[in-house]
Amino acid sequence: MKGKIHKILLNEITHLVVLIIISFMIGVCFVVVYKVDNEQLVELGSLKKYEIGAEGIFIVDQYYLENKALYIEGCFLRLGEDLDYVNSSFVLIDESEICWAINTIPTKRESATEFFNDGYNYDDSGLKGYIPLSKLKRGKYRIGIVTKNKENVSEIKISDKIYERE
């Protein structure tokens, strides 16, 4: 009887270990897919097809190189509008006037709501983007942002910041 119980317990433990390993492997697969998807440089086409000068405040706080990637931090907001959905991405505009969107995520920027103090919520107006340097060709890139207006038209606002990939 003891041998039979021992065998059943061993079998259950083996199944549990196999399930843990499979769960871990699935998690690793999701991480890899997420990482690959978020490191894409997406060609948006010619700058000429966009309305230039999106209404709103666009600031590039800084851009820097870290771990063989270009990082950009800044914010975008439209005064008098709650920012409940972020539909903006940093863009790099190459010397041929081609726009390239990079992965951009919203970040908290409570200071914007506090600064304007106009009854609207700008807490999620902060943005952070990055792209591995291996995805960028050599050359100069102007840093901008692409966003959609109320009419769902894509607009680009360009900062005075220029990044040069050597």
PDB file of C-alpha atoms in Angstrom:
ATOM      1  CA  MET A   1       0.000   0.000   0.000  1.00  0.00           C
ATOM      2  CA  LYS A   2       2.817   2.435   0.906  1.00  0.00           C
ATOM      3  CA  GLY A   3       4.515   1.686  -2.405  1.00  0.00           C
ATOM      4  CA  LYS A   4       1.332   2.440  -4.316  1.00  0.00           C
ATOM      5  CA  ILE A   5       0.820   5.788  -2.508  1.00  0.00           C
ATOM      6  CA  HIS A   6       4.480   6.654  -3.067  1.00  0.00           C
ATOM      7  CA  LYS A   7       4.121   5.886  -6.789  1.00  0.00           C
ATOM      8  CA  ILE A   8       0.950   8.041  -7.059  1.00  0.00           C
ATOM      9  CA  LEU A   9       2.638  10.953  -5.261  1.00  0.00           C
ATOM     10  CA  LEU A  10       5.719  10.669  -7.479  1.00  0.00           C
ATOM     11  CA  ASN A  11       3.489  10.647 -10.560  1.00  0.00           C
ATOM     12  CA  GLU A  12       1.588  13.754  -9.351  1.00  0.00           C
ATOM     13  CA  ILE A  13       4.823  15.589  -8.554  1.00  0.00           C
ATOM     14  CA  THR A  14       6.160  14.729 -12.019  1.00  0.00           C
ATOM     15  CA  HIS A  15       2.991  16.132 -13.625  1.00  0.00           C
ATOM     16  CA  LEU A  16       3.259  19.278 -11.515  1.00  0.00           C
ATOM     17  CA  VAL A  17       6.902  19.817 -12.507  1.00  0.00           C
ATOM     18  CA  VAL A  18       6.045  19.316 -16.195  1.00  0.00           C
ATOM     19  CA  LEU A  19       3.208  21.868 -15.918  1.00  0.00           C
ATOM     20  CA  ILE A  20       5.523  24.377 -14.241  1.00  0.00           C
ATOM     21  CA  ILE A  21       8.112  23.936 -17.009  1.00  0.00           C
ATOM     22  CA  ILE A  22       5.467  24.347 -19.731  1.00  0.00           C
ATOM     23  CA  SER A  23       4.089  27.479 -18.020  1.00  0.00           C
ATOM     24  CA  PHE A  24       7.590  28.937 -17.826  1.00  0.00           C
ATOM     25  CA  MET A  25       8.229  28.201 -21.519  1.00  0.00           C
ATOM     26  CA  ILE A  26       4.944  29.865 -22.529  1.00  0.00           C
ATOM     27  CA  GLY A  27       5.883  32.927 -20.471  1.00  0.00           C
ATOM     28  CA  VAL A  28       9.298  33.111 -22.141  1.00  0.00           C
ATOM     29  CA  CYS A  29       7.634  32.906 -25.576  1.00  0.00           C
ATOM     30  CA  PHE A  30       5.339  35.828 -24.721  1.00  0.00           C
ATOM     31  CA  VAL A  31       8.283  37.898 -23.510  1.00  0.00           C
ATOM     32  CA  VAL A  32      10.240  37.221 -26.714  1.00  0.00           C
ATOM     33  CA  VAL A  33       7.265  38.073 -28.945  1.00  0.00           C
ATOM     34  CA  TYR A  34       6.581  41.263 -26.944  1.00  0.00           C
ATOM     35  CA  LYS A  35      10.238  42.313 -27.140  1.00  0.00           C
ATOM     36  CA  VAL A  36      10.455  41.706 -30.898  1.00  0.00           C
ATOM     37  CA  ASP A  37       7.176  43.538 -31.511  1.00  0.00           C
ATOM     38  CA  ASN A  38       8.264  46.538 -29.451  1.00  0.00           C
ATOM     39  CA  GLU A  39      11.590  46.899 -31.209  1.00  0.00           C
ATOM     40  CA  GLN A  40      10.136  47.573 -34.631  1.00  0.00           C
ATOM     41  CA  LEU A  41      10.856  50.673 -36.660  1.00  0.00           C
ATOM     42  CA  VAL A  42       7.658  51.251 -38.636  1.00  0.00           C
ATOM     43  CA  GLU A  43       7.828  53.252 -41.860  1.00  0.00           C
ATOM     44  CA  LEU A  44       4.952  55.732 -41.955  1.00  0.00           C
ATOM     45  CA  GLY A  45       5.819  57.162 -45.352  1.00  0.00           C
ATOM     46  CA  SER A  46       6.622  60.643 -46.552  1.00  0.00           C
ATOM     47  CA  LEU A  47       6.326  63.619 -44.245  1.00  0.00           C
ATOM     48  CA  LYS A  48       4.347  65.330 -47.037  1.00  0.00           C
ATOM     49  CA  LYS A  49       1.290  63.134 -46.437  1.00  0.00           C
ATOM     50  CA  TYR A  50       0.815  64.429 -42.891  1.00  0.00           C
ATOM     51  CA  GLU A  51      -0.571  67.646 -41.570  1.00  0.00           C
ATOM     52  CA  ILE A  52       2.336  69.423 -39.921  1.00  0.00           C
ATOM     53  CA  GLY A  53       2.008  71.209 -36.615  1.00  0.00           C
ATOM     54  CA  ALA A  54      -0.434  69.160 -34.585  1.00  0.00           C
ATOM     55  CA  GLU A  55      -2.345  71.296 -32.136  1.00  0.00           C
ATOM     56  CA  GLY A  56      -0.995  70.791 -28.679  1.00  0.00           C
ATOM     57  CA  ILE A  57       2.111  71.039 -26.589  1.00  0.00           C
ATOM     58  CA  PHE A  58       4.959  68.731 -27.571  1.00  0.00           C
ATOM     59  CA  ILE A  59       8.207  68.660 -25.630  1.00  0.00           C
ATOM     60  CA  VAL A  60      11.228  66.405 -26.032  1.00  0.00           C
ATOM     61  CA  ASP A  61      12.789  66.455 -22.578  1.00  0.00           C
ATOM     62  CA  GLN A  62      15.784  64.404 -23.578  1.00  0.00           C
ATOM     63  CA  TYR A  63      17.128  61.718 -25.834  1.00  0.00           C
ATOM     64  CA  TYR A  64      20.023  59.484 -24.950  1.00  0.00           C
ATOM     65  CA  LEU A  65      21.820  56.268 -25.812  1.00  0.00           C
ATOM     66  CA  GLU A  66      21.718  53.352 -23.407  1.00  0.00           C
ATOM     67  CA  ASN A  67      22.255  49.613 -23.910  1.00  0.00           C
ATOM     68  CA  LYS A  68      22.722  50.084 -27.670  1.00  0.00           C
ATOM     69  CA  ALA A  69      19.347  51.797 -28.040  1.00  0.00           C
ATOM     70  CA  LEU A  70      18.077  55.330 -28.586  1.00  0.00           C
ATOM     71  CA  TYR A  71      15.666  56.494 -25.879  1.00  0.00           C
ATOM     72  CA  ILE A  72      13.424  59.538 -26.174  1.00  0.00           C
ATOM     73  CA  GLU A  73      11.468  61.084 -23.312  1.00  0.00           C
ATOM     74  CA  GLY A  74       8.947  63.878 -23.524  1.00  0.00           C
ATOM     75  CA  CYS A  75       5.272  64.721 -23.468  1.00  0.00           C
ATOM     76  CA  PHE A  76       2.327  65.668 -25.646  1.00  0.00           C
ATOM     77  CA  LEU A  77      -0.971  67.182 -24.550  1.00  0.00           C
ATOM     78  CA  ARG A  78      -3.799  69.286 -25.868  1.00  0.00           C
ATOM     79  CA  LEU A  79      -4.914  71.990 -23.465  1.00  0.00           C
ATOM     80  CA  GLY A  80      -8.545  71.736 -22.448  1.00  0.00           C
ATOM     81  CA  GLU A  81      -8.802  67.996 -23.165  1.00  0.00           C
ATOM     82  CA  ASP A  82      -8.624  65.174 -20.656  1.00  0.00           C
ATOM     83  CA  LEU A  83      -5.955  62.733 -21.691  1.00  0.00           C
ATOM     84  CA  ASP A  84      -7.804  59.469 -21.179  1.00  0.00           C
ATOM     85  CA  TYR A  85      -6.358  57.720 -24.233  1.00  0.00           C
ATOM     86  CA  VAL A  86      -2.868  58.145 -25.630  1.00  0.00           C
ATOM     87  CA  ASN A  87      -2.673  57.733 -29.380  1.00  0.00           C
ATOM     88  CA  SER A  88       0.756  59.204 -30.045  1.00  0.00           C
ATOM     89  CA  SER A  89       4.119  57.831 -31.081  1.00  0.00           C
ATOM     90  CA  PHE A  90       7.531  59.361 -31.382  1.00  0.00           C
ATOM     91  CA  VAL A  91       8.733  59.564 -34.965  1.00  0.00           C
ATOM     92  CA  LEU A  92      12.163  59.920 -36.465  1.00  0.00           C
ATOM     93  CA  ILE A  93      12.223  61.845 -39.740  1.00  0.00           C
ATOM     94  CA  ASP A  94      15.204  60.951 -41.898  1.00  0.00           C
ATOM     95  CA  GLU A  95      17.046  63.151 -44.392  1.00  0.00           C
ATOM     96  CA  SER A  96      14.742  61.934 -47.185  1.00  0.00           C
ATOM     97  CA  GLU A  97      11.714  63.186 -45.196  1.00  0.00           C
ATOM     98  CA  ILE A  98      10.541  59.625 -44.474  1.00  0.00           C
ATOM     99  CA  CYS A  99       8.835  59.215 -41.086  1.00  0.00           C
ATOM    100  CA  TRP A 100       9.626  56.240 -38.877  1.00  0.00           C
ATOM    101  CA  ALA A 101       7.486  55.452 -35.816  1.00  0.00           C
ATOM    102  CA  ILE A 102       9.158  53.907 -32.796  1.00  0.00           C
ATOM    103  CA  ASN A 103       7.665  52.073 -29.841  1.00  0.00           C
ATOM    104  CA  THR A 104       6.235  54.677 -27.477  1.00  0.00           C
ATOM    105  CA  ILE A 105       4.586  54.118 -24.123  1.00  0.00           C
ATOM    106  CA  PRO A 106       2.739  56.598 -21.905  1.00  0.00           C
ATOM    107  CA  THR A 107       4.355  57.620 -18.644  1.00  0.00           C
ATOM    108  CA  LYS A 108       2.969  59.509 -15.690  1.00  0.00           C
ATOM    109  CA  ARG A 109       3.459  63.261 -15.714  1.00  0.00           C
ATOM    110  CA  GLU A 110       1.317  64.574 -12.870  1.00  0.00           C
ATOM    111  CA  SER A 111       3.323  67.790 -12.980  1.00  0.00           C
ATOM    112  CA  ALA A 112       1.516  68.764 -16.215  1.00  0.00           C
ATOM    113  CA  THR A 113      -1.890  68.597 -14.518  1.00  0.00           C
ATOM    114  CA  GLU A 114      -0.533  70.508 -11.528  1.00  0.00           C
ATOM    115  CA  PHE A 115       1.167  73.126 -13.714  1.00  0.00           C
ATOM    116  CA  PHE A 116      -1.848  73.969 -15.883  1.00  0.00           C
ATOM    117  CA  ASN A 117      -4.372  73.484 -13.048  1.00  0.00           C
ATOM    118  CA  ASP A 118      -7.297  74.031 -15.438  1.00  0.00           C
ATOM    119  CA  GLY A 119      -9.541  71.163 -14.328  1.00  0.00           C
ATOM    120  CA  TYR A 120      -8.308  68.744 -17.002  1.00  0.00           C
ATOM    121  CA  ASN A 121      -6.255  65.606 -16.427  1.00  0.00           C
ATOM    122  CA  TYR A 122      -2.889  65.511 -18.213  1.00  0.00           C
ATOM    123  CA  ASP A 123      -1.312  62.896 -15.912  1.00  0.00           C
ATOM    124  CA  ASP A 124      -0.650  60.445 -18.771  1.00  0.00           C
ATOM    125  CA  SER A 125       0.863  63.024 -21.131  1.00  0.00           C
ATOM    126  CA  GLY A 126       4.393  61.737 -20.562  1.00  0.00           C
ATOM    127  CA  LEU A 127       5.924  59.561 -23.269  1.00  0.00           C
ATOM    128  CA  LYS A 128       8.959  57.324 -23.513  1.00  0.00           C
ATOM    129  CA  GLY A 129      10.149  55.659 -26.673  1.00  0.00           C
ATOM    130  CA  TYR A 130      13.069  53.535 -27.686  1.00  0.00           C
ATOM    131  CA  ILE A 131      14.553  51.799 -30.686  1.00  0.00           C
ATOM    132  CA  PRO A 132      17.653  49.586 -30.876  1.00  0.00           C
ATOM    133  CA  LEU A 133      20.416  51.362 -32.780  1.00  0.00           C
ATOM    134  CA  SER A 134      20.763  48.311 -35.027  1.00  0.00           C
ATOM    135  CA  LYS A 135      17.357  49.219 -36.547  1.00  0.00           C
ATOM    136  CA  LEU A 136      18.474  52.729 -37.559  1.00  0.00           C
ATOM    137  CA  LYS A 137      20.449  53.544 -40.688  1.00  0.00           C
ATOM    138  CA  ARG A 138      23.244  56.069 -40.423  1.00  0.00           C
ATOM    139  CA  GLY A 139      22.180  59.670 -40.858  1.00  0.00           C
ATOM    140  CA  LYS A 140      20.399  62.563 -39.213  1.00  0.00           C
ATOM    141  CA  TYR A 141      16.899  62.245 -37.808  1.00  0.00           C
ATOM    142  CA  ARG A 142      14.592  65.002 -36.633  1.00  0.00           C
ATOM    143  CA  ILE A 143      12.532  63.946 -33.623  1.00  0.00           C
ATOM    144  CA  GLY A 144       8.796  64.447 -33.766  1.00  0.00           C
ATOM    145  CA  ILE A 145       5.501  62.973 -32.723  1.00  0.00           C
ATOM    146  CA  VAL A 146       2.599  61.600 -34.735  1.00  0.00           C
ATOM    147  CA  THR A 147      -0.837  61.878 -33.200  1.00  0.00           C
ATOM    148  CA  LYS A 148      -4.465  61.782 -34.302  1.00  0.00           C
ATOM    149  CA  ASN A 149      -6.744  64.777 -33.955  1.00  0.00           C
ATOM    150  CA  LYS A 150     -10.484  64.761 -33.159  1.00  0.00           C
ATOM    151  CA  GLU A 151     -11.265  64.101 -36.825  1.00  0.00           C
ATOM    152  CA  ASN A 152      -8.967  61.040 -36.711  1.00  0.00           C
ATOM    153  CA  VAL A 153      -6.454  62.713 -39.045  1.00  0.00           C
ATOM    154  CA  SER A 154      -2.794  61.912 -38.397  1.00  0.00           C
ATOM    155  CA  GLU A 155      -0.734  64.983 -37.620  1.00  0.00           C
ATOM    156  CA  ILE A 156       2.966  65.397 -36.992  1.00  0.00           C
ATOM    157  CA  LYS A 157       4.607  67.919 -34.737  1.00  0.00           C
ATOM    158  CA  ILE A 158       8.384  68.259 -35.088  1.00  0.00           C
ATOM    159  CA  SER A 159      10.728  69.336 -32.310  1.00  0.00           C
ATOM    160  CA  ASP A 160      14.002  71.169 -32.785  1.00  0.00           C
ATOM    161  CA  LYS A 161      15.919  68.078 -31.583  1.00  0.00           C
ATOM    162  CA  ILE A 162      18.086  66.178 -34.066  1.00  0.00           C
ATOM    163  CA  TYR A 163      19.691  62.787 -33.488  1.00  0.00           C
ATOM    164  CA  GLU A 164      22.616  61.745 -35.667  1.00  0.00           C
ATOM    165  CA  ARG A 165      23.350  58.030 -36.071  1.00  0.00           C
ATOM    166  CA  GLU A 166      27.021  57.683 -36.938  1.00  0.00           C
TER     167      GLU A 166
END
